[in-house]
PDB file of C-alpha atoms in Angstrom:
ATOM      1  CA  MET A   1     144.025  75.597 108.948  1.00 48.00           C
ATOM      2  CA  GLU A   2     141.904  72.472 110.332  1.00 65.00           C
ATOM      3  CA  GLU A   3     139.084  70.991 108.327  1.00 82.00           C
ATOM      4  CA  ARG A   4     135.759  71.576 108.895  1.00 84.00           C
ATOM      5  CA  ALA A   5     133.814  68.563 110.596  1.00 89.00           C
ATOM      6  CA  TRP A   6     130.736  67.739 112.561  1.00 92.00           C
ATOM      7  CA  TYR A   7     132.097  67.368 116.741  1.00 94.00           C
ATOM      8  CA  VAL A   8     129.265  66.253 119.446  1.00 94.00           C
ATOM      9  CA  VAL A   9     129.351  68.526 123.027  1.00 94.00           C
ATOM     10  CA  GLN A  10     128.202  67.582 126.232  1.00 94.00           C
ATOM     11  CA  THR A  11     125.413  69.812 127.920  1.00 94.00           C
ATOM     12  CA  TYR A  12     123.321  69.380 131.127  1.00 90.00           C
ATOM     13  CA  SER A  13     120.654  66.902 130.188  1.00 86.00           C
ATOM     14  CA  GLY A  14     117.375  68.555 129.405  1.00 90.00           C
ATOM     15  CA  MET A  15     119.234  71.676 128.630  1.00 93.00           C
ATOM     16  CA  GLU A  16     120.022  71.385 124.608  1.00 94.00           C
ATOM     17  CA  SER A  17     117.822  74.030 123.512  1.00 93.00           C
ATOM     18  CA  ALA A  18     119.284  76.485 125.993  1.00 95.00           C
ATOM     19  CA  ALA A  19     123.095  75.119 125.333  1.00 95.00           C
ATOM     20  CA  GLN A  20     122.224  75.712 121.311  1.00 95.00           C
ATOM     21  CA  ARG A  21     120.437  79.422 122.226  1.00 95.00           C
ATOM     22  CA  ASN A  22     123.421  80.336 124.302  1.00 95.00           C
ATOM     23  CA  LEU A  23     125.971  78.816 121.424  1.00 95.00           C
ATOM     24  CA  ILE A  24     124.390  80.786 118.665  1.00 94.00           C
ATOM     25  CA  SER A  25     124.614  83.699 120.772  1.00 95.00           C
ATOM     26  CA  ARG A  26     127.624  83.564 121.424  1.00 95.00           C
ATOM     27  CA  ILE A  27     128.788  82.609 117.998  1.00 93.00           C
ATOM     28  CA  ASP A  28     127.075  85.949 116.793  1.00 93.00           C
ATOM     29  CA  SER A  29     128.583  88.401 119.412  1.00 94.00           C
ATOM     30  CA  MET A  30     131.854  87.144 119.162  1.00 93.00           C
ATOM     31  CA  GLY A  31     132.304  86.612 114.963  1.00 91.00           C
ATOM     32  CA  MET A  32     132.824  83.071 114.689  1.00 91.00           C
ATOM     33  CA  GLN A  33     130.569  82.544 111.884  1.00 89.00           C
ATOM     34  CA  ASP A  34     133.615  81.713 109.476  1.00 88.00           C
ATOM     35  CA  VAL A  35     134.578  78.923 111.858  1.00 91.00           C
ATOM     36  CA  ILE A  36     131.098  77.600 113.291  1.00 92.00           C
ATOM     37  CA  PHE A  37     128.842  76.875 110.846  1.00 90.00           C
ATOM     38  CA  ASN A  38     125.967  75.248 112.326  1.00 90.00           C
ATOM     39  CA  VAL A  39     124.472  74.004 115.611  1.00 93.00           C
ATOM     40  CA  LEU A  40     122.081  70.821 115.844  1.00 93.00           C
ATOM     41  CA  VAL A  41     119.866  69.547 118.462  1.00 93.00           C
ATOM     42  CA  PRO A  42     118.036  66.450 116.335  1.00 91.00           C
ATOM     43  CA  GLU A  43     114.222  65.909 117.491  1.00 89.00           C
ATOM     44  CA  VAL A  44     111.687  63.430 115.937  1.00 87.00           C
ATOM     45  CA  THR A  45     108.305  63.724 116.117  1.00 86.00           C
ATOM     46  CA  GLU A  46     106.349  60.884 117.719  1.00 88.00           C
ATOM     47  CA  ILE A  47     102.918  60.110 118.326  1.00 89.00           C
ATOM     48  CA  GLU A  48     101.908  59.455 122.084  1.00 88.00           C
ATOM     49  CA  LYS A  49      98.571  58.005 122.833  1.00 88.00           C
ATOM     50  CA  LYS A  50      96.632  59.125 126.056  1.00 86.00           C
ATOM     51  CA  LYS A  51      94.688  57.209 127.936  1.00 86.00           C
ATOM     52  CA  ASN A  52      91.214  58.727 127.251  1.00 88.00           C
ATOM     53  CA  GLY A  53      92.869  57.079 123.525  1.00 85.00           C
ATOM     54  CA  GLU A  54      93.226  60.225 121.641  1.00 90.00           C
ATOM     55  CA  THR A  55      96.523  60.454 120.430  1.00 90.00           C
ATOM     56  CA  LYS A  56      99.307  63.951 120.294  1.00 89.00           C
ATOM     57  CA  GLU A  57     102.341  64.686 118.354  1.00 89.00           C
ATOM     58  CA  VAL A  58     105.370  65.008 120.796  1.00 89.00           C
ATOM     59  CA  LYS A  59     108.857  65.985 120.099  1.00 88.00           C
ATOM     60  CA  VAL A  60     111.722  64.167 121.280  1.00 88.00           C
ATOM     61  CA  LYS A  61     115.006  64.492 121.194  1.00 90.00           C
ATOM     62  CA  PRO A  62     117.116  61.016 120.645  1.00 90.00           C
ATOM     63  CA  TYR A  63     120.380  62.445 122.028  1.00 91.00           C
ATOM     64  CA  PRO A  64     119.342  64.072 125.325  1.00 93.00           C
ATOM     65  CA  GLY A  65     122.818  65.774 126.576  1.00 94.00           C
ATOM     66  CA  TYR A  66     124.423  66.341 123.379  1.00 95.00           C
ATOM     67  CA  VAL A  67     124.773  69.067 120.763  1.00 95.00           C
ATOM     68  CA  PHE A  68     125.884  68.489 117.329  1.00 95.00           C
ATOM     69  CA  ILE A  69     128.408  71.192 116.138  1.00 95.00           C
ATOM     70  CA  ASP A  70     129.411  71.706 112.544  1.00 91.00           C
ATOM     71  CA  MET A  71     132.869  73.791 112.789  1.00 92.00           C
ATOM     72  CA  ILE A  72     136.809  74.032 112.437  1.00 91.00           C
ATOM     73  CA  VAL A  73     138.326  73.650 115.660  1.00 91.00           C
ATOM     74  CA  THR A  74     140.593  76.369 116.541  1.00 90.00           C
ATOM     75  CA  ASP A  75     141.939  77.656 119.869  1.00 89.00           C
ATOM     76  CA  ASP A  76     139.559  80.683 119.969  1.00 92.00           C
ATOM     77  CA  SER A  77     136.483  78.202 118.737  1.00 91.00           C
ATOM     78  CA  TRP A  78     137.146  75.146 121.059  1.00 91.00           C
ATOM     79  CA  PHE A  79     137.971  77.923 123.775  1.00 91.00           C
ATOM     80  CA  MET A  80     134.270  79.573 123.289  1.00 94.00           C
ATOM     81  CA  VAL A  81     132.104  76.570 122.823  1.00 93.00           C
ATOM     82  CA  ARG A  82     133.779  74.857 126.063  1.00 91.00           C
ATOM     83  CA  ASN A  83     132.914  77.913 128.284  1.00 93.00           C
ATOM     84  CA  THR A  84     129.618  78.759 126.784  1.00 94.00           C
ATOM     85  CA  PRO A  85     126.928  78.282 129.851  1.00 94.00           C
ATOM     86  CA  MET A  86     125.129  74.653 129.768  1.00 94.00           C
ATOM     87  CA  VAL A  87     127.760  73.196 128.017  1.00 93.00           C
ATOM     88  CA  THR A  88     130.279  70.784 129.589  1.00 92.00           C
ATOM     89  CA  GLY A  89     132.944  69.722 126.941  1.00 89.00           C
ATOM     90  CA  PHE A  90     133.316  67.954 124.056  1.00 90.00           C
ATOM     91  CA  LEU A  91     132.782  64.655 123.633  1.00 87.00           C
ATOM     92  CA  GLY A  92     136.021  62.859 122.664  1.00 79.00           C
ATOM     93  CA  SER A  93     138.272  65.409 124.256  1.00 72.00           C
ATOM     94  CA  SER A  94     140.513  63.671 127.126  1.00 66.00           C
ATOM     95  CA  GLY A  95     140.363  66.918 128.744  1.00 66.00           C
ATOM     96  CA  GLY A  96     143.918  68.522 129.647  1.00 67.00           C
ATOM     97  CA  GLY A  97     143.749  70.969 126.352  1.00 69.00           C
ATOM     98  CA  ALA A  98     143.191  67.850 124.639  1.00 76.00           C
ATOM     99  CA  LYS A  99     141.427  68.941 120.723  1.00 82.00           C
ATOM    100  CA  PRO A 100     138.147  66.683 120.617  1.00 88.00           C
ATOM    101  CA  VAL A 101     137.760  64.181 117.733  1.00 89.00           C
ATOM    102  CA  PRO A 102     135.338  64.702 114.766  1.00 90.00           C
ATOM    103  CA  LEU A 103     132.575  62.593 114.167  1.00 90.00           C
ATOM    104  CA  GLN A 104     132.917  60.392 110.877  1.00 88.00           C
ATOM    105  CA  ASP A 105     131.083  61.048 107.989  1.00 82.00           C
ATOM    106  CA  ASP A 106     129.046  57.825 108.591  1.00 82.00           C
ATOM    107  CA  GLU A 107     128.645  58.268 111.956  1.00 87.00           C
ATOM    108  CA  ILE A 108     127.087  62.128 111.256  1.00 87.00           C
ATOM    109  CA  ALA A 109     124.974  60.872 108.201  1.00 84.00           C
ATOM    110  CA  PRO A 110     121.994  58.890 109.617  1.00 86.00           C
ATOM    111  CA  ILE A 111     121.567  61.754 112.273  1.00 87.00           C
ATOM    112  CA  LEU A 112     121.544  64.823 110.067  1.00 84.00           C
ATOM    113  CA  LYS A 113     119.268  62.880 107.961  1.00 81.00           C
ATOM    114  CA  MET A 114     117.019  62.758 110.597  1.00 81.00           C
ATOM    115  CA  CYS A 115     117.204  66.093 110.652  1.00 79.00           C
ATOM    116  CA  GLY A 116     116.869  66.711 106.840  1.00 74.00           C
ATOM    117  CA  ILE A 117     120.286  67.934 106.162  1.00 73.00           C
ATOM    118  CA  SER A 118     122.195  66.187 103.501  1.00 65.00           C
ATOM    119  CA  LEU A 119     126.074  65.199 103.988  1.00 63.00           C
ATOM    120  CA  ALA A 120     125.989  64.069 100.226  1.00 57.00           C
ATOM    121  CA  LYS A 121     128.152  65.840  97.453  1.00 58.00           C
ATOM    122  CA  ASN A 122     126.185  65.960  94.124  1.00 66.00           C
ATOM    123  CA  PHE A 123     125.340  62.938  92.298  1.00 75.00           C
ATOM    124  CA  ALA A 124     128.327  63.119  89.386  1.00 81.00           C
ATOM    125  CA  GLY A 125     125.961  61.286  86.758  1.00 84.00           C
ATOM    126  CA  LYS A 126     123.045  62.184  85.035  1.00 87.00           C
ATOM    127  CA  VAL A 127     120.266  60.704  83.128  1.00 90.00           C
ATOM    128  CA  GLY A 128     121.354  58.547  79.926  1.00 91.00           C
ATOM    129  CA  ASP A 129     124.664  57.939  81.745  1.00 91.00           C
ATOM    130  CA  THR A 130     125.997  54.091  82.010  1.00 92.00           C
ATOM    131  CA  VAL A 131     127.117  52.796  85.473  1.00 92.00           C
ATOM    132  CA  ARG A 132     128.014  49.757  87.270  1.00 91.00           C
ATOM    133  CA  ILE A 133     126.031  48.286  90.172  1.00 89.00           C
ATOM    134  CA  THR A 134     128.239  47.922  92.638  1.00 84.00           C
ATOM    135  CA  ALA A 135     125.519  46.172  95.400  1.00 82.00           C
ATOM    136  CA  GLY A 136     122.501  44.265  95.621  1.00 80.00           C
ATOM    137  CA  ASN A 137     120.682  41.878  93.668  1.00 84.00           C
ATOM    138  CA  PHE A 138     122.060  43.465  90.260  1.00 87.00           C
ATOM    139  CA  SER A 139     125.714  43.788  91.591  1.00 86.00           C
ATOM    140  CA  GLY A 140     128.205  43.818  88.949  1.00 88.00           C
ATOM    141  CA  GLN A 141     126.129  44.489  86.302  1.00 90.00           C
ATOM    142  CA  GLU A 142     125.790  47.736  84.006  1.00 92.00           C
ATOM    143  CA  ALA A 143     122.907  49.851  83.756  1.00 93.00           C
ATOM    144  CA  VAL A 144     121.640  53.186  82.517  1.00 93.00           C
ATOM    145  CA  ILE A 145     120.356  55.850  84.739  1.00 93.00           C
ATOM    146  CA  ASP A 146     116.909  56.751  84.099  1.00 93.00           C
ATOM    147  CA  SER A 147     116.115  59.228  86.779  1.00 90.00           C
ATOM    148  CA  ILE A 148     118.305  60.929  89.557  1.00 88.00           C
ATOM    149  CA  ASP A 149     116.702  62.288  93.328  1.00 82.00           C
ATOM    150  CA  GLU A 150     119.210  64.393  94.969  1.00 77.00           C
ATOM    151  CA  GLN A 151     117.275  64.958  98.154  1.00 69.00           C
ATOM    152  CA  ARG A 152     116.547  61.304  98.814  1.00 72.00           C
ATOM    153  CA  GLU A 153     120.200  60.745  97.413  1.00 76.00           C
ATOM    154  CA  ILE A 154     118.688  57.483  95.302  1.00 84.00           C
ATOM    155  CA  VAL A 155     119.525  56.878  91.570  1.00 90.00           C
ATOM    156  CA  LYS A 156     117.019  55.030  89.561  1.00 92.00           C
ATOM    157  CA  VAL A 157     118.673  52.361  86.597  1.00 94.00           C
ATOM    158  CA  LEU A 158     117.104  50.327  83.702  1.00 93.00           C
ATOM    159  CA  VAL A 159     118.834  47.163  83.951  1.00 93.00           C
ATOM    160  CA  SER A 160     118.427  44.378  81.100  1.00 89.00           C
ATOM    161  CA  PHE A 161     117.082  41.638  83.123  1.00 84.00           C
ATOM    162  CA  PHE A 162     115.943  38.627  81.075  1.00 87.00           C
ATOM    163  CA  GLY A 163     115.642  40.785  77.695  1.00 86.00           C
ATOM    164  CA  ARG A 164     113.687  43.316  79.441  1.00 91.00           C
ATOM    165  CA  GLN A 165     114.380  46.747  81.156  1.00 91.00           C
ATOM    166  CA  THR A 166     113.847  46.558  84.591  1.00 90.00           C
ATOM    167  CA  VAL A 167     114.211  49.544  86.750  1.00 91.00           C
ATOM    168  CA  ALA A 168     115.966  49.021  89.822  1.00 90.00           C
ATOM    169  CA  GLU A 169     116.414  52.204  92.754  1.00 90.00           C
ATOM    170  CA  LEU A 170     119.679  52.195  94.335  1.00 88.00           C
ATOM    171  CA  ASN A 171     121.297  54.528  96.976  1.00 82.00           C
ATOM    172  CA  PHE A 172     124.312  57.165  95.084  1.00 82.00           C
ATOM    173  CA  ASN A 173     127.043  54.909  96.739  1.00 77.00           C
ATOM    174  CA  GLU A 174     125.499  51.624  95.044  1.00 83.00           C
ATOM    175  CA  VAL A 175     126.464  52.817  91.599  1.00 87.00           C
ATOM    176  CA  VAL A 176     129.981  53.665  89.792  1.00 86.00           C
ATOM    177  CA  ILE A 177     129.841  55.896  86.806  1.00 86.00           C
ATOM    178  CA  LEU A 178     131.053  54.298  84.022  1.00 84.00           C
TER     179      LEU A 178
END
């Protein structure tokens, strides 16, 4: 069986939401929930200034013409997505029956973070554990975990600096548990 991954689907420009609705409808009607898990059209809110000086919040799609799908590529799921109305094909598929290339974790992570979705696994450490810092000013030093923020993927550690305990805020991937 293929691996679950994120893929990019091309749509007609301006039809991302319609393609998303069509995909979700077809997933339900064809019983594909076990191989297609999420259909995402990223949106960000921007403040737009009108001529009269008023401001207005506007939803903007930073990736026009693209829909992101979390799925396992099988012959059936691949065929169903490609033949959905408003979908023109997979990005990274050369045609002629070639399967698409999945996005790498470092490519999809910022997009998911923008949408409030986290790819990260739960942090293995707990408060009081000793870690080695692998990046930044304190790289190579040992520290003790003070607090963990799973939502933001941040760990606060206490580092001994000139004989005093200093708090450093680091990303999960910047520490190694000892």
